[in-house]
Coordinates of C-alpha atoms in Angstrom, one line a residue:
X1 CA 27.5 -37.6 -19.0
X2 CA 26.5 -34.1 -17.9
X3 CA 23.6 -32.5 -19.7
X4 CA 24.4 -29.6 -22.1
X5 CA 21.8 -26.7 -21.9
X6 CA 20.4 -25.6 -25.2
X7 CA 20.4 -21.8 -26.1
X8 CA 17.0 -20.2 -26.5
X9 CA 17.3 -19.5 -30.2
X10 CA 18.2 -23.1 -30.9
X11 CA 15.3 -24.3 -28.8
X12 CA 12.9 -22.2 -30.8
X13 CA 14.3 -23.6 -34.0
X14 CA 14.0 -27.1 -32.6
X15 CA 10.4 -26.4 -31.7
X16 CA 9.5 -25.4 -35.3
X17 CA 11.2 -28.6 -36.8
X18 CA 9.6 -30.7 -34.2
X19 CA 6.1 -29.4 -35.0
X20 CA 6.5 -30.5 -38.6
X21 CA 7.8 -33.9 -37.5
X22 CA 4.9 -34.4 -35.1
X23 CA 2.4 -33.5 -37.8
X24 CA 3.9 -36.0 -40.1
X25 CA 4.1 -38.7 -37.4
X26 CA 0.5 -38.2 -36.3
X27 CA -0.9 -37.9 -39.8
X28 CA 0.6 -41.0 -41.4
X29 CA 2.9 -42.8 -38.9
X30 CA 6.1 -44.2 -40.4
X31 CA 7.0 -46.8 -43.0
X32 CA 7.3 -50.1 -41.2
X33 CA 9.5 -52.8 -42.8
X34 CA 7.8 -56.0 -44.1
X35 CA 7.5 -58.7 -41.5
X36 CA 10.3 -61.3 -41.9
X37 CA 9.4 -65.1 -42.4
X38 CA 11.3 -65.7 -39.1
X39 CA 8.8 -63.8 -37.1
X40 CA 6.6 -65.9 -34.8
X41 CA 3.1 -66.7 -36.1
X42 CA 0.3 -64.4 -34.9
X43 CA -1.2 -65.6 -31.6
X44 CA -4.7 -64.1 -32.3
X45 CA -6.2 -61.1 -30.6
X46 CA -7.4 -63.0 -27.4
X47 CA -10.7 -61.9 -25.9
X48 CA -12.3 -58.6 -26.6
X49 CA -12.4 -55.9 -23.8
X50 CA -15.1 -53.3 -24.5
X51 CA -14.1 -49.8 -23.5
X52 CA -16.8 -47.1 -22.9
X53 CA -16.7 -43.5 -23.6
X54 CA -16.1 -41.3 -20.6
X55 CA -15.5 -37.7 -22.0
X56 CA -14.3 -35.8 -25.0
X57 CA -11.3 -33.6 -23.8
X58 CA -10.3 -31.7 -26.9
X59 CA -11.4 -30.8 -30.4
X60 CA -9.0 -30.5 -33.4
X61 CA -7.1 -27.2 -33.2
X62 CA -7.5 -24.6 -36.0
X63 CA -3.7 -24.0 -36.0
X64 CA -2.6 -27.6 -36.4
X65 CA -5.7 -29.2 -37.9
X66 CA -5.7 -32.1 -35.3
X67 CA -5.3 -33.1 -31.7
X68 CA -3.5 -35.9 -30.0
X69 CA -4.0 -36.8 -26.4
X70 CA -1.2 -38.7 -24.6
X71 CA 0.3 -39.5 -21.2
X72 CA -2.8 -40.2 -19.0
X73 CA -1.7 -40.2 -15.3
X74 CA -3.9 -40.4 -12.1
X75 CA -3.1 -38.3 -9.0
X76 CA -3.5 -39.5 -5.4
X77 CA -7.1 -38.1 -5.4
X78 CA -8.2 -40.0 -8.6
X79 CA -7.9 -37.0 -10.8
X80 CA -6.7 -37.7 -14.4
X81 CA -4.1 -35.5 -16.2
X82 CA -3.5 -35.8 -20.0
X83 CA -1.2 -33.9 -22.4
X84 CA -2.1 -32.6 -25.9
X85 CA 0.9 -33.2 -28.1
X86 CA -0.3 -30.9 -30.9
X87 CA -1.7 -28.1 -28.8
X88 CA -0.4 -24.7 -30.2
X89 CA 1.1 -22.0 -28.0
X90 CA -1.3 -20.5 -25.5
X91 CA -3.8 -23.4 -25.7
X92 CA -3.8 -26.1 -22.9
X93 CA -1.0 -28.6 -23.2
X94 CA -1.6 -30.3 -19.9
X95 CA -5.3 -30.8 -19.1
X96 CA -7.0 -32.2 -15.9
X97 CA -10.0 -34.4 -16.2
X98 CA -12.7 -34.9 -13.7
X99 CA -13.7 -38.5 -14.3
X100 CA -16.9 -38.2 -12.2
X101 CA -18.3 -35.2 -14.3
X102 CA -16.3 -35.5 -17.5
X103 CA -15.3 -31.9 -17.2
X104 CA -11.8 -30.8 -18.2
X105 CA -9.7 -27.9 -17.4
X106 CA -6.2 -26.7 -18.7
X107 CA -3.7 -26.5 -16.2
X108 CA -0.5 -25.6 -18.0
X109 CA 0.7 -24.1 -21.4
X110 CA 3.8 -22.5 -22.9
X111 CA 5.1 -21.1 -26.3
X112 CA 7.2 -23.9 -27.5
X113 CA 6.7 -27.3 -25.8
X114 CA 5.4 -30.3 -27.6
X115 CA 4.6 -32.7 -24.8
X116 CA 4.3 -36.4 -25.5
X117 CA 3.9 -37.8 -22.0
X118 CA 3.3 -37.1 -18.4
X119 CA 4.4 -39.0 -15.3
X120 CA 4.4 -38.3 -11.5
X121 CA 7.8 -38.6 -9.9
X122 CA 8.0 -40.9 -6.8
X123 CA 10.9 -38.6 -5.5
X124 CA 9.2 -35.3 -5.4
X125 CA 5.6 -35.7 -6.5
X126 CA 5.9 -33.3 -9.3
X127 CA 4.4 -33.9 -12.8
X128 CA 7.2 -34.5 -15.4
X129 CA 6.6 -33.9 -19.1
X130 CA 8.8 -35.0 -22.0
X131 CA 9.1 -32.4 -24.7
X132 CA 9.6 -33.7 -28.2
X133 CA 11.8 -30.9 -28.9
X134 CA 14.5 -32.2 -26.5
X135 CA 13.7 -31.4 -22.9
X136 CA 12.0 -32.6 -19.8
X137 CA 9.9 -30.0 -17.9
X138 CA 8.4 -30.5 -14.4
X139 CA 5.4 -28.7 -12.8
X140 CA 3.4 -28.8 -9.8
X141 CA 0.1 -30.6 -10.2
X142 CA -1.8 -27.3 -10.4
X143 CA 0.4 -26.3 -13.3
X144 CA 2.5 -23.8 -11.2
X145 CA 6.3 -23.5 -10.8
X146 CA 7.5 -24.9 -14.2
X147 CA 11.1 -25.9 -14.2
X148 CA 13.4 -27.2 -17.0
X149 CA 14.6 -30.5 -15.5
X150 CA 16.7 -31.4 -18.6
X151 CA 17.5 -29.9 -21.9
X152 CA 20.2 -30.6 -24.5
X153 CA 22.0 -33.2 -26.3
X154 CA 23.0 -36.6 -25.2
X155 CA 26.3 -38.0 -26.3
X156 CA 26.6 -35.3 -28.8
X157 CA 23.3 -36.0 -30.4
X158 CA 20.0 -34.0 -30.3
X159 CA 17.1 -35.7 -28.8
X160 CA 13.4 -36.3 -29.4
X161 CA 12.1 -37.4 -26.1
X162 CA 8.9 -39.4 -25.9
X163 CA 7.9 -41.6 -22.9
X164 CA 9.1 -41.7 -19.3
X165 CA 9.4 -44.4 -16.6
X166 CA 10.6 -43.8 -13.1
X167 CA 12.5 -46.1 -10.7
X168 CA 11.8 -45.9 -7.1
X169 CA 14.5 -43.5 -6.4
X170 CA 13.1 -41.0 -8.9
X171 CA 15.6 -41.6 -11.8
X172 CA 14.1 -41.2 -15.3
X173 CA 14.2 -43.7 -18.2
X174 CA 13.2 -42.1 -21.3
X175 CA 12.6 -43.2 -25.0
X176 CA 14.4 -41.0 -27.6
X177 CA 13.0 -41.1 -31.1
X178 CA 16.2 -39.6 -32.4
X179 CA 16.3 -40.4 -36.1
X180 CA 12.7 -40.4 -37.4
X181 CA 13.4 -41.0 -41.1
X182 CA 12.1 -44.3 -42.5
X183 CA 14.7 -47.0 -42.5
X184 CA 16.8 -45.2 -39.8
X185 CA 17.4 -47.0 -36.5
X186 CA 19.1 -44.2 -34.3
X187 CA 16.7 -44.2 -31.3
X188 CA 17.8 -44.8 -27.8
X189 CA 16.7 -45.5 -24.3
X190 CA 18.3 -43.1 -21.9
X191 CA 18.5 -42.8 -18.2
X192 CA 18.5 -39.3 -16.7
X193 CA 19.5 -39.2 -12.9
X194 CA 16.9 -37.6 -10.8
X195 CA 19.1 -34.4 -10.4
X196 CA 19.0 -33.9 -14.2
X197 CA 22.8 -33.7 -14.5
X198 CA 24.0 -37.1 -15.6
X199 CA 22.7 -39.1 -18.6
X200 CA 23.5 -42.7 -19.6
X201 CA 22.5 -44.3 -22.9
X202 CA 21.3 -47.7 -22.0
X203 CA 20.5 -49.0 -25.6
X204 CA 20.8 -47.5 -29.0
X205 CA 20.3 -48.5 -32.6
X206 CA 16.5 -48.7 -32.0
X207 CA 13.8 -48.3 -34.7
X208 CA 11.9 -45.3 -33.3
X209 CA 11.5 -46.4 -29.6
X210 CA 8.3 -45.2 -28.1
X211 CA 6.9 -47.1 -25.1
X212 CA 9.2 -47.6 -22.0
X213 CA 8.1 -49.1 -18.7
X214 CA 9.5 -51.1 -15.9
X215 CA 8.2 -54.7 -15.0
X216 CA 6.6 -55.0 -11.6
X217 CA 9.7 -55.9 -9.9
X218 CA 11.8 -53.1 -11.5
X219 CA 14.4 -55.6 -12.8
X220 CA 14.1 -54.5 -16.5
X221 CA 12.4 -52.4 -18.9
X222 CA 9.8 -53.3 -21.6
X223 CA 10.2 -51.1 -24.7
X224 CA 8.3 -50.8 -28.0
X225 CA 9.8 -49.8 -31.4
X226 CA 7.3 -48.0 -33.5
X227 CA 8.9 -48.8 -36.8
X228 CA 9.4 -52.5 -36.1
X229 CA 6.1 -53.4 -34.3
X230 CA 8.0 -55.1 -31.6
X231 CA 8.2 -55.1 -27.8
X232 CA 11.7 -55.9 -26.3
X233 CA 12.9 -56.6 -22.8
X234 CA 16.0 -54.9 -21.4
X235 CA 17.3 -56.6 -18.2
X236 CA 19.3 -54.1 -16.1
X237 CA 22.0 -54.5 -13.5
X238 CA 21.4 -53.8 -9.8
X239 CA 22.3 -50.1 -10.1
X240 CA 20.0 -49.8 -13.2
X241 CA 22.7 -48.1 -15.2
X242 CA 23.7 -51.0 -17.5
X243 CA 21.6 -53.4 -19.8
X244 CA 22.9 -56.8 -19.1
X245 CA 20.7 -58.5 -21.7
X246 CA 18.3 -57.5 -24.3
X247 CA 16.0 -59.5 -26.6
X248 CA 12.9 -59.0 -28.8
X249 CA 10.1 -60.6 -26.8
X250 CA 6.9 -59.9 -28.8
X251 CA 6.1 -59.1 -32.4
X252 CA 2.7 -57.2 -32.5
X253 CA 0.7 -58.2 -35.6
X254 CA -1.2 -54.8 -36.0
X255 CA -1.6 -54.3 -39.7
X256 CA -1.3 -50.7 -40.5
X257 CA -1.2 -49.7 -36.9
X258 CA 2.1 -49.2 -34.9
X259 CA 3.3 -49.9 -31.3
X260 CA 3.0 -46.8 -29.1
X261 CA 3.1 -46.5 -25.4
X262 CA 3.2 -49.3 -22.9
X263 CA 1.8 -49.9 -19.3
X264 CA 2.3 -52.8 -17.0
X265 CA -0.2 -54.1 -14.3
X266 CA 0.6 -55.9 -11.1
X267 CA 0.5 -59.2 -12.7
X268 CA 3.0 -58.2 -15.3
X269 CA 0.6 -58.0 -18.2
X270 CA 1.6 -55.5 -20.9
X271 CA -0.9 -53.0 -22.4
X272 CA 0.4 -52.1 -25.7
X273 CA -1.2 -48.9 -27.3
X274 CA -1.6 -48.7 -30.9
X275 CA -0.9 -45.8 -33.2
X276 CA -3.1 -46.0 -36.2
X277 CA -5.9 -48.0 -34.6
X278 CA -8.1 -47.1 -31.5
X279 CA -7.3 -50.1 -29.6
X280 CA -4.9 -51.7 -27.3
X281 CA -3.2 -55.1 -27.3
X282 CA -2.8 -56.9 -24.0
X283 CA -0.1 -59.5 -23.6
X284 CA 1.1 -61.8 -20.7
X285 CA 4.7 -61.4 -19.7
X286 CA 5.3 -64.7 -21.5
X287 CA 4.1 -63.2 -24.8
X288 CA 0.6 -64.6 -25.1
X289 CA -2.0 -62.3 -26.5
X290 CA -4.5 -62.2 -23.8
X291 CA -7.0 -59.5 -25.1
X292 CA -7.7 -56.5 -27.2
X293 CA -9.3 -53.5 -25.9
X294 CA -11.8 -52.1 -28.4
X295 CA -13.9 -49.0 -28.4
X296 CA -17.4 -49.0 -29.9
X297 CA -17.6 -49.3 -33.6
X298 CA -19.6 -46.2 -34.1
X299 CA -17.0 -44.1 -32.2
X300 CA -14.1 -45.8 -33.9
X301 CA -15.0 -44.3 -37.3
X302 CA -13.9 -40.8 -36.0
X303 CA -10.9 -42.0 -34.0
X304 CA -7.4 -43.2 -35.2
X305 CA -5.2 -44.0 -32.3
X306 CA -5.1 -45.2 -28.7
X307 CA -1.9 -43.7 -27.4
X308 CA -1.7 -44.8 -23.6
X309 CA -3.5 -45.9 -20.6
X310 CA -3.6 -45.3 -16.8
X311 CA -4.9 -48.0 -14.4
X312 CA -5.9 -46.9 -10.9
X313 CA -3.3 -48.0 -8.3
X314 CA -4.8 -50.9 -6.4
X315 CA -7.8 -51.3 -8.7
X316 CA -8.7 -52.4 -12.2
X317 CA -10.4 -49.1 -13.5
X318 CA -8.4 -48.2 -16.7
X319 CA -8.5 -45.0 -18.7
X320 CA -7.0 -44.7 -22.2
X321 CA -6.5 -41.7 -24.4
X322 CA -7.9 -42.0 -27.9
X323 CA -7.7 -39.3 -30.7
X324 CA -8.5 -38.7 -34.3
X325 CA -10.5 -36.4 -36.5
X326 CA -13.3 -36.3 -34.0
X327 CA -11.0 -34.9 -31.3
X328 CA -9.3 -36.3 -28.2
X329 CA -11.3 -38.6 -26.0
X330 CA -11.0 -40.7 -22.7
X331 CA -12.4 -44.1 -22.7
X332 CA -12.6 -46.5 -19.7
X333 CA -12.4 -50.3 -19.4
X334 CA -11.6 -52.9 -16.7
X335 CA -8.0 -54.1 -16.7
X336 CA -6.9 -57.8 -16.3
X337 CA -4.8 -57.0 -13.3
X338 CA -4.6 -54.3 -10.6
X339 CA -2.8 -51.0 -11.3
X340 CA 0.5 -50.2 -9.8
X341 CA 3.0 -47.2 -10.4
X342 CA 4.1 -48.8 -13.8
X343 CA 0.3 -48.8 -14.9
X344 CA 0.0 -45.1 -14.4
X345 CA 1.3 -42.7 -17.1
X346 CA 4.6 -42.8 -19.0

């Protein structure tokens, strides 16, 4: 259905409400229902992959009392971009990181955006940012020429947009955290055509969907539900406009942590970020827990969440964003498989 544009005054109000919701989310997560006895037994944590510290990108902001890095994405030259979800107006919200020197530089900011992910479109090469307040903004890699790609309600409901996946034609597949109250399951996975004018709800009734990413063959979407600690698979039709089958594939036994963003390598392995623990769980496409990416114990004392990862296309160097009371950091590790577009941002 066509997108409805949101008036400026309403967007300002949405931004204020979203800021409070984001602080609540990043501070304490959400209440997760107790695991059912029908859940599959834990499969262990596989082997441990040790991540090493690369650089600190941000300190906690005085205005918000925290920082939260998300959406790592590598450009063609190997430069890394990240977003700072809780950055206040005027402070860098999109940041470039020189992985060789560890130096970082703000490339974009605005007054109202609360950006939760970043992804480079295969259609136009621009950087697309999901705004939790209900829009998608695109910019040039240097931060210039900001454009509102999409804004407004979908099927008559406000949105809280989180992660992005692109198909090869440049259409967007976005997780919508709509309905963040404990016990609610109103979240959605939404397709937005590459012109930003037509939206399609692919799946709804989800418990705070967060991660969304295509499998290597672009046949279907892996999605994670934050409030259920599950990873599900949505098989799509040839046009990628309809879900032909949907099932819960993996239950993530993460204790107090919750399922955040997802990346997929060339072998189909899933890299499941953990909100509430500075680690990532790695699964095979068959659901076997292959490994857990851990940061050094000394560093873990000041960090709380690993939100996402970027794996260099054609290589195995991986970069994950980790945040907590000690600020926002980038850690590196060696991935189990080579990176592809589905491994890079989202």
